[in-house]
């Protein structure tokens, strides 16, 4: 029986005004519907934004440590319900259960972290150049945040957006992916039941094509945060630019993993497998390009391909599975199309290259882990984000060449280098043009206490997550306050 997810508007769970619904499916079993959810329209968006606006003034006036206490309670409950939420993630999104637990854990970490920020949210106090005058900067919230989240981290990414917005004193309207409505609903429900006042957090389900623009450009919205495709992200950036609206987009990667001739090859192979095929390659941070020094290219590639062939493809709830399905039929077709493109471009298909359909796999969206060798860095499979279990192996002459290839794409989210030479890794650390660099570790697995995001076409605006330059820079604006208690007119910069 499919579960029923609902919208949450002004503290009330409800259907779409139109009564329309959508259905989420188990990617491992096309016969299993997981949930129905409202398919909302602009009318529901209006109602949610109005509720969020009405709730804002009181929420803004609530002391941040008190806001933090609510988040802390939510984090406690999330931790208690981690396992049941993880099962929902695997059923609705497909990733293997240990990774689904990681998805929920990331939300737990983020919620605890931001709860603690309620007692920091610090600004600066600096001396004034004049006597009897002080000068400080404070973070202030902006208002209603419109947040649009993808399906690949259906609990973690909503947490990245919701909890920093709330701790800073904003209110939220979340529109989660239409393919993972239940995951988002469970997370929102836990936050709501932890004691958020009505209207502070609102949830509107639906299709991006139908309500995305209504939400992003709504006159009542102050901030927009989006994670998803580059094409949609760029439209949102343009819309927000015209509206002078604060915006953050996270729109993808083509992340390189460099293997130098002095690398620990066992470690590099493990890293390339985990980065390339973890979450079936459906991470913004996936290691979709492996750039290998020519001296170890043959050895690395042969062993990498052998290991990729051994990965067990199957439903994410089965403990033996290494690689789960991709999200749906459209994504599967897109990945298979890219495999054809790679073959036509002249890349050498070394393993996989097809849907995995043995036995019950025929009933899901499975793709065999695929490795292309002899990939030229200009090929489309080496330039465009595929978002599936497809890895391109590219040969490099030396470190400088590897870095040039690594940087020669439109994206710049994450990069990794495997080398035992500290001087080489230091050069890579300096010259890789990405938001995140890993030394002797794969491209995936960013931790929440530092900013998450990248350069170039990966996104615009402040980064997500914690640390300096992270999400609090999106969800607050700086206000500078000068207080003159001299009782007379004092003129800064004017010497008399
Ligand atoms: C994403 O794929 O959009 O660094 C997020 C990682 C995870 C988050 C990925 N912590 O791979």
Short mmCIF file of C-alpha atoms and ligand atoms in Angstrom, two decimals:
data_model
loop_
_atom_site.label_atom_id
_atom_site.label_comp_id
_atom_site.label_asym_id
_atom_site.label_seq_id
_atom_site.Cartn_x
_atom_site.Cartn_y
_atom_site.Cartn_z
CA UNK A 1 0.00 0.00 0.00
CA UNK A 2 1.37 3.35 -0.99
CA UNK A 3 1.65 5.84 1.86
CA UNK A 4 0.06 9.23 1.59
CA UNK A 5 2.26 12.30 1.82
CA UNK A 6 0.63 15.71 2.21
CA UNK A 7 1.52 19.37 1.96
CA UNK A 8 2.19 21.20 5.21
CA UNK A 9 0.86 24.75 5.13
CA UNK A 10 0.55 26.91 8.21
CA UNK A 11 0.90 23.87 10.44
CA UNK A 12 -1.88 21.92 8.72
CA UNK A 13 -1.35 18.79 6.62
CA UNK A 14 -3.46 19.08 3.50
CA UNK A 15 -4.02 18.05 -0.11
CA UNK A 16 -3.45 20.26 -3.11
CA UNK A 17 -6.24 22.77 -3.68
CA UNK A 18 -6.93 21.04 -7.00
CA UNK A 19 -7.01 17.59 -5.41
CA UNK A 20 -4.42 16.41 -7.97
CA UNK A 21 -1.85 13.85 -6.86
CA UNK A 22 1.43 12.37 -7.99
CA UNK A 23 2.95 8.98 -7.15
CA UNK A 24 6.49 7.97 -6.24
CA UNK A 25 7.78 4.57 -7.29
CA UNK A 26 10.42 2.17 -6.03
CA UNK A 27 13.27 2.38 -8.58
CA UNK A 28 14.20 -1.23 -7.80
CA UNK A 29 10.68 -2.49 -8.55
CA UNK A 30 8.53 -0.64 -11.03
CA UNK A 31 5.40 -2.37 -9.70
CA UNK A 32 5.73 -0.87 -6.22
CA UNK A 33 4.35 2.60 -5.65
CA UNK A 34 5.83 4.06 -2.48
CA UNK A 35 3.72 7.16 -1.86
CA UNK A 36 1.13 9.48 -3.28
CA UNK A 37 1.58 13.19 -2.72
CA UNK A 38 -0.24 16.36 -3.71
CA UNK A 39 0.51 17.66 -7.17
CA UNK A 40 0.26 21.31 -6.22
CA UNK A 41 -0.43 24.39 -8.27
CA UNK A 42 0.39 28.09 -7.93
CA UNK A 43 -2.58 28.41 -5.58
CA UNK A 44 -0.95 26.13 -3.00
CA UNK A 45 2.33 28.00 -3.43
CA UNK A 46 0.56 31.31 -2.72
CA UNK A 47 -0.99 29.91 0.41
CA UNK A 48 2.33 28.51 1.64
CA UNK A 49 4.25 31.73 1.00
CA UNK A 50 1.52 33.75 2.74
CA UNK A 51 1.75 31.43 5.77
CA UNK A 52 5.54 31.71 5.82
CA UNK A 53 5.38 35.50 5.64
CA UNK A 54 2.82 35.72 8.40
CA UNK A 55 4.94 33.50 10.65
CA UNK A 56 8.17 35.34 9.98
CA UNK A 57 8.03 38.30 12.36
CA UNK A 58 7.40 36.20 15.45
CA UNK A 59 9.97 33.61 14.41
CA UNK A 60 12.55 36.31 13.75
CA UNK A 61 11.88 37.68 17.22
CA UNK A 62 12.33 34.27 18.86
CA UNK A 63 15.82 34.14 20.41
CA UNK A 64 18.13 32.07 18.21
CA UNK A 65 19.10 29.72 21.09
CA UNK A 66 15.39 28.94 21.50
CA UNK A 67 15.11 28.24 17.79
CA UNK A 68 18.14 26.01 18.28
CA UNK A 69 16.42 24.03 21.03
CA UNK A 70 13.66 23.05 18.62
CA UNK A 71 16.22 21.94 16.06
CA UNK A 72 18.08 20.01 18.74
CA UNK A 73 14.91 18.12 19.62
CA UNK A 74 14.36 17.36 15.94
CA UNK A 75 17.93 16.04 15.66
CA UNK A 76 17.35 13.77 18.67
CA UNK A 77 14.25 12.30 17.07
CA UNK A 78 15.93 11.96 13.68
CA UNK A 79 18.68 9.96 15.35
CA UNK A 80 16.09 7.71 16.99
CA UNK A 81 14.22 7.19 13.72
CA UNK A 82 17.31 6.90 11.54
CA UNK A 83 16.72 3.30 10.55
CA UNK A 84 13.07 3.63 9.55
CA UNK A 85 13.83 6.82 7.62
CA UNK A 86 16.74 5.11 5.86
CA UNK A 87 14.43 2.34 4.70
CA UNK A 88 12.10 4.97 3.23
CA UNK A 89 15.09 6.54 1.43
CA UNK A 90 16.07 3.20 -0.10
CA UNK A 91 12.52 2.36 -1.13
CA UNK A 92 11.80 5.70 -2.69
CA UNK A 93 15.21 6.71 -4.05
CA UNK A 94 16.95 3.36 -4.53
CA UNK A 95 20.36 3.89 -2.93
CA UNK A 96 21.72 0.95 -0.91
CA UNK A 97 20.69 0.88 2.73
CA UNK A 98 24.11 1.79 4.23
CA UNK A 99 24.16 4.87 2.00
CA UNK A 100 20.55 5.67 2.90
CA UNK A 101 21.62 5.63 6.54
CA UNK A 102 24.40 8.02 5.57
CA UNK A 103 21.87 10.31 3.89
CA UNK A 104 19.86 10.48 7.12
CA UNK A 105 23.03 10.79 9.21
CA UNK A 106 24.03 13.85 7.19
CA UNK A 107 20.68 15.42 8.11
CA UNK A 108 21.20 14.52 11.77
CA UNK A 109 24.68 16.08 11.71
CA UNK A 110 23.41 19.20 9.99
CA UNK A 111 20.51 19.62 12.39
CA UNK A 112 22.69 19.28 15.49
CA UNK A 113 25.28 21.59 13.98
CA UNK A 114 22.81 24.32 13.11
CA UNK A 115 21.07 23.93 16.50
CA UNK A 116 24.44 24.86 18.01
CA UNK A 117 24.78 27.84 15.67
CA UNK A 118 21.80 29.31 17.51
CA UNK A 119 24.23 30.19 20.29
CA UNK A 120 26.82 31.64 17.93
CA UNK A 121 25.56 33.47 14.82
CA UNK A 122 28.34 35.88 15.59
CA UNK A 123 29.16 39.16 13.96
CA UNK A 124 31.99 41.60 14.63
CA UNK A 125 32.52 44.28 17.20
CA UNK A 126 35.29 46.70 16.28
CA UNK A 127 36.50 49.99 17.78
CA UNK A 128 35.10 53.21 16.42
CA UNK A 129 37.48 55.96 15.37
CA UNK A 130 35.48 58.37 17.54
CA UNK A 131 35.13 58.48 21.33
CA UNK A 132 31.91 57.34 23.00
CA UNK A 133 30.78 55.45 19.96
CA UNK A 134 30.70 51.75 19.19
CA UNK A 135 30.49 49.76 15.98
CA UNK A 136 29.30 46.23 15.28
CA UNK A 137 27.87 44.01 12.59
CA UNK A 138 25.01 41.57 13.13
CA UNK A 139 23.46 38.85 11.00
CA UNK A 140 19.78 39.40 10.29
CA UNK A 141 17.37 37.02 8.53
CA UNK A 142 15.89 37.90 5.16
CA UNK A 143 12.35 36.51 5.27
CA UNK A 144 10.76 33.65 3.34
CA UNK A 145 13.12 31.12 1.76
CA UNK A 146 12.01 29.15 -1.30
CA UNK A 147 13.91 25.88 -1.41
CA UNK A 148 13.88 23.34 -4.21
CA UNK A 149 15.62 20.04 -3.58
CA UNK A 150 16.59 17.02 -5.72
CA UNK A 151 15.99 13.30 -5.31
CA UNK A 152 19.56 12.04 -4.93
CA UNK A 153 19.93 13.06 -1.25
CA UNK A 154 16.25 13.22 -0.41
CA UNK A 155 16.74 13.83 3.33
CA UNK A 156 20.23 15.33 3.55
CA UNK A 157 19.75 18.12 1.00
CA UNK A 158 16.43 19.34 2.44
CA UNK A 159 18.27 19.49 5.78
CA UNK A 160 21.11 21.54 4.26
CA UNK A 161 18.60 24.13 3.22
CA UNK A 162 15.91 24.09 5.90
CA UNK A 163 17.85 24.10 9.15
CA UNK A 164 20.30 26.93 8.44
CA UNK A 165 17.41 29.04 7.15
CA UNK A 166 15.41 28.37 10.32
CA UNK A 167 18.20 28.89 12.83
CA UNK A 168 18.93 32.26 11.26
CA UNK A 169 15.31 33.35 11.79
CA UNK A 170 13.85 32.86 8.32
CA UNK A 171 10.76 30.91 7.40
CA UNK A 172 10.67 28.28 4.66
CA UNK A 173 8.65 26.90 1.79
CA UNK A 174 10.21 23.62 0.63
CA UNK A 175 9.42 22.06 -2.72
CA UNK A 176 11.11 18.66 -2.77
CA UNK A 177 11.63 16.49 -5.82
CA UNK A 178 8.42 14.99 -7.15
CA UNK A 179 10.07 11.56 -7.21
CA UNK A 180 10.96 11.47 -3.49
CA UNK A 181 8.03 13.16 -1.71
CA UNK A 182 7.84 10.71 1.20
CA UNK A 183 11.46 11.24 2.29
CA UNK A 184 10.97 15.00 2.45
CA UNK A 185 7.63 14.63 4.22
CA UNK A 186 9.13 12.46 6.96
CA UNK A 187 11.92 14.95 7.56
CA UNK A 188 9.57 17.94 7.60
CA UNK A 189 7.20 16.11 9.92
CA UNK A 190 9.97 15.53 12.45
CA UNK A 191 10.95 19.20 12.40
CA UNK A 192 7.33 20.29 12.63
CA UNK A 193 6.57 17.99 15.56
CA UNK A 194 9.69 19.15 17.39
CA UNK A 195 7.77 22.36 18.02
CA UNK A 196 8.07 24.77 15.10
CA UNK A 197 5.24 27.33 15.20
CA UNK A 198 2.69 27.01 12.35
CA UNK A 199 3.86 28.60 9.10
CA UNK A 200 7.57 28.57 9.97
CA UNK A 201 8.18 25.50 7.80
CA UNK A 202 5.87 24.78 4.89
CA UNK A 203 6.01 21.91 2.43
CA UNK A 204 4.54 22.02 -1.06
CA UNK A 205 4.82 18.94 -3.23
CA UNK A 206 4.59 19.06 -6.98
CA UNK A 207 6.33 19.14 -10.31
CA UNK A 208 9.00 21.74 -10.91
CA UNK A 209 7.55 22.58 -14.32
CA UNK A 210 4.23 23.43 -12.70
CA UNK A 211 5.15 25.29 -9.52
CA UNK A 212 8.88 25.96 -9.61
CA UNK A 213 8.66 29.32 -11.29
CA UNK A 214 5.64 30.42 -9.26
CA UNK A 215 7.64 29.74 -6.09
CA UNK A 216 10.98 31.21 -7.18
CA UNK A 217 9.51 34.43 -8.52
CA UNK A 218 6.80 34.87 -5.86
CA UNK A 219 6.71 38.44 -4.57
CA UNK A 220 6.68 37.19 -0.98
CA UNK A 221 9.94 35.26 -1.27
CA UNK A 222 13.27 36.78 -0.23
CA UNK A 223 15.77 33.94 -0.81
CA UNK A 224 15.94 31.07 -3.29
CA UNK A 225 18.03 27.93 -2.89
CA UNK A 226 18.09 25.27 -5.57
CA UNK A 227 19.94 22.00 -6.09
CA UNK A 228 19.39 20.22 -9.38
CA UNK A 229 20.18 20.44 -13.07
CA UNK A 230 22.34 23.17 -14.61
CA UNK A 231 19.62 24.11 -17.08
CA UNK A 232 17.05 24.80 -14.36
CA UNK A 233 19.67 26.37 -12.09
CA UNK A 234 20.64 28.86 -14.74
CA UNK A 235 17.01 29.84 -15.33
CA UNK A 236 16.59 30.39 -11.61
CA UNK A 237 19.78 32.47 -11.46
CA UNK A 238 18.48 34.67 -14.28
CA UNK A 239 15.07 35.06 -12.64
CA UNK A 240 16.59 35.95 -9.28
CA UNK A 241 19.03 38.35 -10.90
CA UNK A 242 16.16 40.28 -12.43
CA UNK A 243 14.36 40.32 -9.08
CA UNK A 244 17.50 41.26 -7.04
CA UNK A 245 16.80 38.16 -5.01
CA UNK A 246 19.40 36.32 -2.94
CA UNK A 247 20.09 32.99 -4.59
CA UNK A 248 22.16 29.84 -4.19
CA UNK A 249 22.33 27.17 -6.88
CA UNK A 250 24.14 23.84 -6.75
CA UNK A 251 24.02 22.31 -10.16
CA UNK A 252 26.44 19.55 -10.70
CA UNK A 253 29.93 18.37 -11.29
CA UNK A 254 32.25 16.40 -13.52
CA UNK A 255 34.60 15.50 -10.75
CA UNK A 256 38.12 14.29 -11.47
CA UNK A 257 40.04 11.73 -9.46
CA UNK A 258 43.74 11.89 -10.33
CA UNK A 259 45.92 8.81 -9.88
CA UNK A 260 49.65 9.58 -9.96
CA UNK A 261 52.41 7.09 -10.74
CA UNK A 262 53.43 6.97 -7.07
CA UNK A 263 49.89 6.40 -5.75
CA UNK A 264 48.88 3.51 -3.54
CA UNK A 265 46.98 1.79 -6.36
CA UNK A 266 44.83 -0.37 -4.07
CA UNK A 267 43.64 2.73 -2.28
CA UNK A 268 43.09 4.63 -5.54
CA UNK A 269 41.06 1.78 -7.00
CA UNK A 270 38.87 1.60 -3.91
CA UNK A 271 38.41 5.37 -4.06
CA UNK A 272 37.54 5.33 -7.75
CA UNK A 273 34.99 2.55 -7.22
CA UNK A 274 33.37 4.28 -4.26
CA UNK A 275 33.36 7.68 -5.96
CA UNK A 276 32.28 6.41 -9.37
CA UNK A 277 29.70 3.81 -8.49
CA UNK A 278 28.51 4.77 -4.99
CA UNK A 279 24.88 5.95 -5.16
CA UNK A 280 25.02 4.50 -8.72
CA UNK A 281 27.01 7.59 -9.73
CA UNK A 282 24.06 9.80 -8.84
CA UNK A 283 25.95 12.30 -6.72
CA UNK A 284 26.97 15.80 -7.71
CA UNK A 285 30.32 14.79 -6.27
CA UNK A 286 30.66 11.48 -8.18
CA UNK A 287 34.13 10.64 -9.51
CA UNK A 288 32.97 10.46 -13.12
CA UNK A 289 36.47 11.07 -14.53
CA UNK A 290 39.54 9.14 -13.43
CA UNK A 291 42.71 10.76 -14.73
CA UNK A 292 45.63 8.35 -14.59
CA UNK A 293 49.36 8.94 -15.01
CA UNK A 294 50.50 7.08 -18.15
CA UNK A 295 53.06 5.01 -16.23
CA UNK A 296 50.33 3.29 -14.19
CA UNK A 297 47.48 3.61 -16.68
CA UNK A 298 47.45 -0.02 -17.83
CA UNK A 299 47.88 -1.48 -14.35
CA UNK A 300 45.28 0.80 -12.80
CA UNK A 301 42.72 0.37 -15.57
CA UNK A 302 42.94 -3.42 -15.70
CA UNK A 303 42.47 -3.74 -11.95
CA UNK A 304 39.79 -1.05 -11.77
CA UNK A 305 37.76 -2.79 -14.47
CA UNK A 306 38.13 -6.18 -12.78
CA UNK A 307 36.86 -4.67 -9.53
CA UNK A 308 33.97 -2.85 -11.28
CA UNK A 309 32.85 -6.13 -12.86
CA UNK A 310 32.66 -7.69 -9.39
CA UNK A 311 30.28 -5.07 -8.00
CA UNK A 312 26.92 -6.63 -7.28
CA UNK A 313 24.00 -4.77 -8.81
CA UNK A 314 20.66 -5.18 -7.11
CA UNK A 315 17.90 -3.73 -4.91
CA UNK A 316 19.24 -1.40 -2.24
CA UNK A 317 17.47 -3.23 0.58
CA UNK A 318 19.41 -6.46 -0.10
CA UNK A 319 22.54 -6.59 2.06
CA UNK A 320 24.66 -8.12 -0.73
CA UNK A 321 24.06 -5.21 -3.11
CA UNK A 322 26.88 -2.78 -3.92
CA UNK A 323 25.16 -0.74 -6.63
CA UNK A 324 21.44 0.03 -6.56
CA UNK A 325 19.20 1.18 -9.40
CA UNK A 326 19.11 4.60 -11.00
CA UNK A 327 16.15 6.73 -10.10
CA UNK A 328 13.70 6.17 -12.97
CA UNK A 329 13.17 5.18 -16.58
CA UNK A 330 14.06 8.62 -17.94
CA UNK A 331 17.36 8.69 -16.06
CA UNK A 332 18.14 5.15 -17.16
CA UNK A 333 17.55 6.11 -20.77
CA UNK A 334 19.70 9.21 -20.40
CA UNK A 335 22.59 7.13 -19.03
CA UNK A 336 22.21 4.51 -21.77
CA UNK A 337 22.18 7.30 -24.36
CA UNK A 338 25.47 8.64 -22.95
CA UNK A 339 26.96 5.15 -23.19
CA UNK A 340 26.06 5.12 -26.89
CA UNK A 341 27.55 8.59 -27.29
CA UNK A 342 30.77 7.37 -25.67
CA UNK A 343 30.99 4.41 -28.03
CA UNK A 344 30.38 6.62 -31.07
CA UNK A 345 33.00 9.10 -29.90
CA UNK A 346 35.54 6.28 -29.99
CA UNK A 347 36.03 5.66 -26.27
CA UNK A 348 36.80 2.04 -25.43
CA UNK A 349 34.02 0.31 -23.49
CA UNK A 350 35.83 -1.81 -20.89
CA UNK A 351 32.89 -3.14 -18.89
CA UNK A 352 29.16 -2.68 -18.40
CA UNK A 353 27.64 -0.55 -21.10
CA UNK A 354 24.14 -1.93 -20.78
CA UNK A 355 21.10 -2.20 -18.56
CA UNK A 356 21.33 -4.96 -15.94
CA UNK A 357 18.25 -7.12 -16.48
CA UNK A 358 19.04 -10.55 -15.06
CA UNK A 359 16.12 -12.12 -13.14
CA UNK A 360 14.24 -9.64 -11.00
CA UNK A 361 16.51 -6.78 -12.07
CA UNK A 362 14.34 -6.58 -15.19
CA UNK A 363 11.73 -5.03 -12.90
CA UNK A 364 13.90 -2.05 -11.93
CA UNK A 365 16.10 0.65 -13.42
CA UNK A 366 19.46 -1.08 -13.16
CA UNK A 367 22.60 -0.33 -15.15
CA UNK A 368 25.78 -2.40 -15.04
CA UNK A 369 28.77 -0.41 -13.73
CA UNK A 370 30.38 0.97 -16.85
CA UNK A 371 33.98 1.97 -17.50
CA UNK A 372 35.26 3.66 -20.63
CA UNK A 373 39.01 3.68 -21.32
CA UNK A 374 41.08 5.75 -23.74
CA UNK A 375 38.72 8.66 -23.21
CA UNK A 376 39.80 11.96 -24.71
CA UNK A 377 39.17 14.86 -22.38
CA UNK A 378 37.19 16.66 -25.09
CA UNK A 379 34.64 13.87 -25.52
CA UNK A 380 31.12 14.55 -24.31
CA UNK A 381 31.33 11.67 -21.82
CA UNK A 382 34.34 13.47 -20.30
CA UNK A 383 32.67 16.88 -20.28
CA UNK A 384 28.99 16.45 -19.43
CA UNK A 385 27.44 15.28 -16.19
CA UNK A 386 25.90 11.83 -16.77
CA UNK A 387 24.63 11.15 -13.23
CA UNK A 388 24.86 7.39 -13.51
CA UNK A 389 27.32 4.51 -12.99
CA UNK A 390 29.62 5.50 -15.86
CA UNK A 391 33.31 6.33 -15.35
CA UNK A 392 35.66 7.72 -18.00
CA UNK A 393 39.34 6.89 -17.62
CA UNK A 394 41.67 9.46 -19.16
CA UNK A 395 45.45 9.17 -19.57
CA UNK A 396 47.71 12.04 -18.43
CA UNK A 397 51.39 12.71 -19.19
CA UNK A 398 52.28 14.23 -15.83
CA UNK A 399 50.84 16.18 -12.91
CA UNK A 400 50.50 19.46 -14.83
CA UNK A 401 48.65 17.67 -17.63
CA UNK A 402 46.39 15.87 -15.15
CA UNK A 403 45.46 19.17 -13.50
CA UNK A 404 44.87 20.80 -16.87
CA UNK A 405 42.47 17.97 -17.81
CA UNK A 406 40.85 18.12 -14.37
CA UNK A 407 40.17 21.84 -14.73
CA UNK A 408 39.13 21.62 -18.39
CA UNK A 409 35.40 21.24 -17.79
CA UNK A 410 32.56 23.64 -17.12
CA UNK A 411 32.09 22.41 -13.54
CA UNK A 412 34.20 22.67 -10.40
CA UNK A 413 32.64 20.91 -7.43
CA UNK A 414 35.00 18.26 -6.10
CA UNK A 415 38.38 16.76 -7.06
CA UNK A 416 40.71 14.12 -5.67
CA UNK A 417 44.37 13.22 -6.06
CA UNK A 418 46.07 9.98 -5.06
CA UNK A 419 49.82 10.37 -4.62
CA UNK A 420 52.40 9.66 -1.91
CA UNK A 421 54.40 12.74 -2.85
CA UNK A 422 53.48 15.61 -0.56
CA UNK A 423 54.84 18.15 -3.02
CA UNK A 424 52.59 16.88 -5.80
CA UNK A 425 49.52 16.85 -3.61
CA UNK A 426 50.31 20.40 -2.47
CA UNK A 427 50.43 21.58 -6.08
CA UNK A 428 47.13 19.84 -6.81
CA UNK A 429 45.59 21.34 -3.69
CA UNK A 430 46.61 24.77 -4.94
CA UNK A 431 45.78 24.42 -8.63
CA UNK A 432 42.62 22.31 -8.81
CA UNK A 433 39.81 24.77 -9.49
CA UNK A 434 37.09 23.13 -7.42
CA UNK A 435 35.23 23.94 -4.24
CA UNK A 436 36.43 20.74 -2.55
CA UNK A 437 39.76 18.91 -2.93
CA UNK A 438 40.53 15.50 -1.44
CA UNK A 439 44.04 14.16 -0.90
CA UNK A 440 44.23 10.36 -0.96
CA UNK A 441 40.46 10.12 -0.54
CA UNK A 442 37.65 9.93 -3.06
CA UNK A 443 35.59 12.83 -4.42
CA UNK A 444 32.51 12.05 -2.35
CA UNK A 445 31.70 12.35 1.32
CA UNK A 446 31.92 16.04 2.18
CA UNK A 447 31.29 16.73 5.87
CA UNK A 448 28.68 19.25 6.96
CA UNK A 449 30.86 21.50 9.13
CA UNK A 450 32.58 23.07 6.12
CA UNK A 451 31.08 24.83 3.11
CA UNK A 452 29.79 22.65 0.26
CA UNK A 453 29.76 23.97 -3.28
CA UNK A 454 31.97 24.73 -6.20
CA UNK A 455 33.27 26.97 -8.92
CA UNK A 456 32.18 27.82 -12.47
CA UNK A 457 28.96 26.14 -13.64
CA UNK A 458 28.63 24.19 -10.40
CA UNK A 459 26.68 26.99 -8.87
CA UNK A 460 26.18 30.55 -7.83
CA UNK A 461 25.90 32.32 -4.51
CA UNK A 462 27.15 31.42 -1.05
CA UNK A 463 28.01 27.79 -0.40
CA UNK A 464 25.80 25.39 1.52
CA UNK A 465 26.44 23.73 4.88
CA UNK A 466 28.51 25.01 7.78
CA UNK A 467 31.71 26.92 8.38
CA UNK A 468 32.91 30.28 7.10
CA UNK A 469 31.27 31.11 3.77
CA UNK A 470 28.59 28.43 4.26
CA UNK A 471 24.82 28.54 4.33
CA UNK A 472 24.48 31.20 7.02
CA UNK A 473 25.87 33.66 4.49
CA UNK A 474 22.90 32.91 2.26
CA UNK A 475 20.26 32.97 4.95
CA UNK A 476 21.41 36.17 6.67
CA UNK A 477 22.40 39.60 5.54
CA UNK A 478 24.78 41.80 7.40
CA UNK A 479 23.59 44.87 9.20
CA UNK A 480 26.13 47.35 10.60
CA UNK A 481 25.20 49.33 13.67
CA UNK A 482 26.99 52.44 14.98
CA UNK A 483 25.91 53.73 18.36
CA UNK A 484 27.01 57.21 19.40
CA UNK A 485 26.59 57.84 23.12
CA UNK A 486 28.61 61.08 23.24
CA UNK A 487 25.50 63.22 23.16
CA UNK A 488 26.98 65.49 20.52
CA UNK A 489 27.42 65.54 16.75
CA UNK A 490 30.58 63.64 15.88
CA UNK A 491 31.82 63.56 12.30
CA UNK A 492 33.66 60.48 11.06
CA UNK A 493 36.51 61.18 8.65
CA UNK A 494 36.32 64.93 9.27
CA UNK A 495 39.24 66.36 11.22
CA UNK A 496 38.51 69.65 12.96
C1 LIG B 1 25.10 15.73 -3.86
O1 LIG B 1 25.40 14.79 -4.57
O2 LIG B 1 24.37 16.64 -4.30
O3 LIG B 1 29.89 14.89 -0.51
C2 LIG B 1 25.47 15.84 -2.44
C3 LIG B 1 29.02 14.05 -0.74
C4 LIG B 1 27.76 14.09 0.07
C5 LIG B 1 26.78 15.05 -0.50
C6 LIG B 1 26.54 14.91 -1.97
N1 LIG B 1 28.08 14.47 1.43
O4 LIG B 1 29.15 13.21 -1.61
#
